Amino acid sequence: MKREYIPLDGLTDKEQRRRERRGRWYRRGADVVTYGRTIVGAAVSAGVLAGGVFLPNKLQYKTIGLAAGVAGLGMADRGDGWLARKAADNGILITDVDKKKDPFQDKLFFHMLIGSIALREVLDGNNLYG
């Protein structure tokens, strides 16, 4: 689906094409960050559930590396919003599908990570309910 470009008055054709191309790159970047964060989060969740079998030593469960990695993935949400706003500034507007997609991916990411950590704690024999 090709997104609609909203031209800006007072620009030449060359400037319009450059602005449209820049807006499309920003929009693609926002989509890549949104989906990429979820995919990497799924891999980290699987690593937590597996007990860290395939994660590097510095990303094992209950290490500062894993905590920093999860925090970085959470901060990627800010980057995706920035890219989407830059795309809108360059004439590629944020659609209703985009407005629904981002909160859904955020919820999926959060529940996936928190659920895997909670399940790992139960599997390790820790009592979560007091």
Coordinates of C-alpha atoms in Angstrom, one line a residue, residues 52-105:
G52 CA 19.4 -18.4 29.0
V53 CA 20.6 -21.4 27.0
F54 CA 21.1 -19.5 23.8
L55 CA 21.7 -15.9 25.1
P56 CA 25.3 -14.6 25.5
N57 CA 26.7 -14.7 29.0
K58 CA 26.2 -10.9 29.5
L59 CA 22.5 -11.3 28.6
Q60 CA 21.7 -14.2 30.9
Y61 CA 18.6 -14.0 33.1
K62 CA 19.0 -11.8 36.2
T63 CA 22.0 -9.9 34.8
I64 CA 22.5 -6.2 34.4
G65 CA 23.0 -6.8 30.7
L66 CA 19.5 -8.2 30.2
A67 CA 18.1 -5.4 32.2
A68 CA 19.9 -2.8 30.1
G69 CA 18.8 -4.6 26.9
V70 CA 15.1 -4.6 28.0
A71 CA 15.4 -1.0 28.9
G72 CA 16.9 -0.2 25.5
L73 CA 14.1 -2.1 23.8
G74 CA 11.6 0.0 25.8
M75 CA 13.3 3.2 24.8
A76 CA 13.1 2.2 21.2
D77 CA 9.4 3.1 21.4
R78 CA 10.5 6.7 21.7
G79 CA 12.5 6.4 18.5
D80 CA 9.6 5.0 16.6
G81 CA 7.4 7.9 17.6
W82 CA 10.1 10.4 16.6
L83 CA 10.4 8.7 13.2
A84 CA 6.7 8.7 12.7
R85 CA 6.5 12.4 13.5
K86 CA 9.4 13.2 11.1
A87 CA 7.5 11.3 8.4
A88 CA 4.4 13.4 9.1
D89 CA 6.5 16.6 8.9
N90 CA 7.7 15.5 5.5
G91 CA 4.2 14.9 4.1
I92 CA 3.6 11.2 4.9
L93 CA 0.8 11.4 7.4
I94 CA 0.2 9.0 10.3
T95 CA -2.8 6.8 9.3
D96 CA -5.5 5.2 11.5
V97 CA -3.8 1.9 10.9
D98 CA -0.5 3.3 12.3
K99 CA -2.4 4.8 15.3
K100 CA -3.8 1.3 16.1
K101 CA -0.6 -0.6 15.3
D102 CA 1.8 1.1 17.7
P103 CA -0.3 0.6 20.9
F104 CA -0.9 -3.0 20.0
Q105 CA 2.8 -3.7 19.5

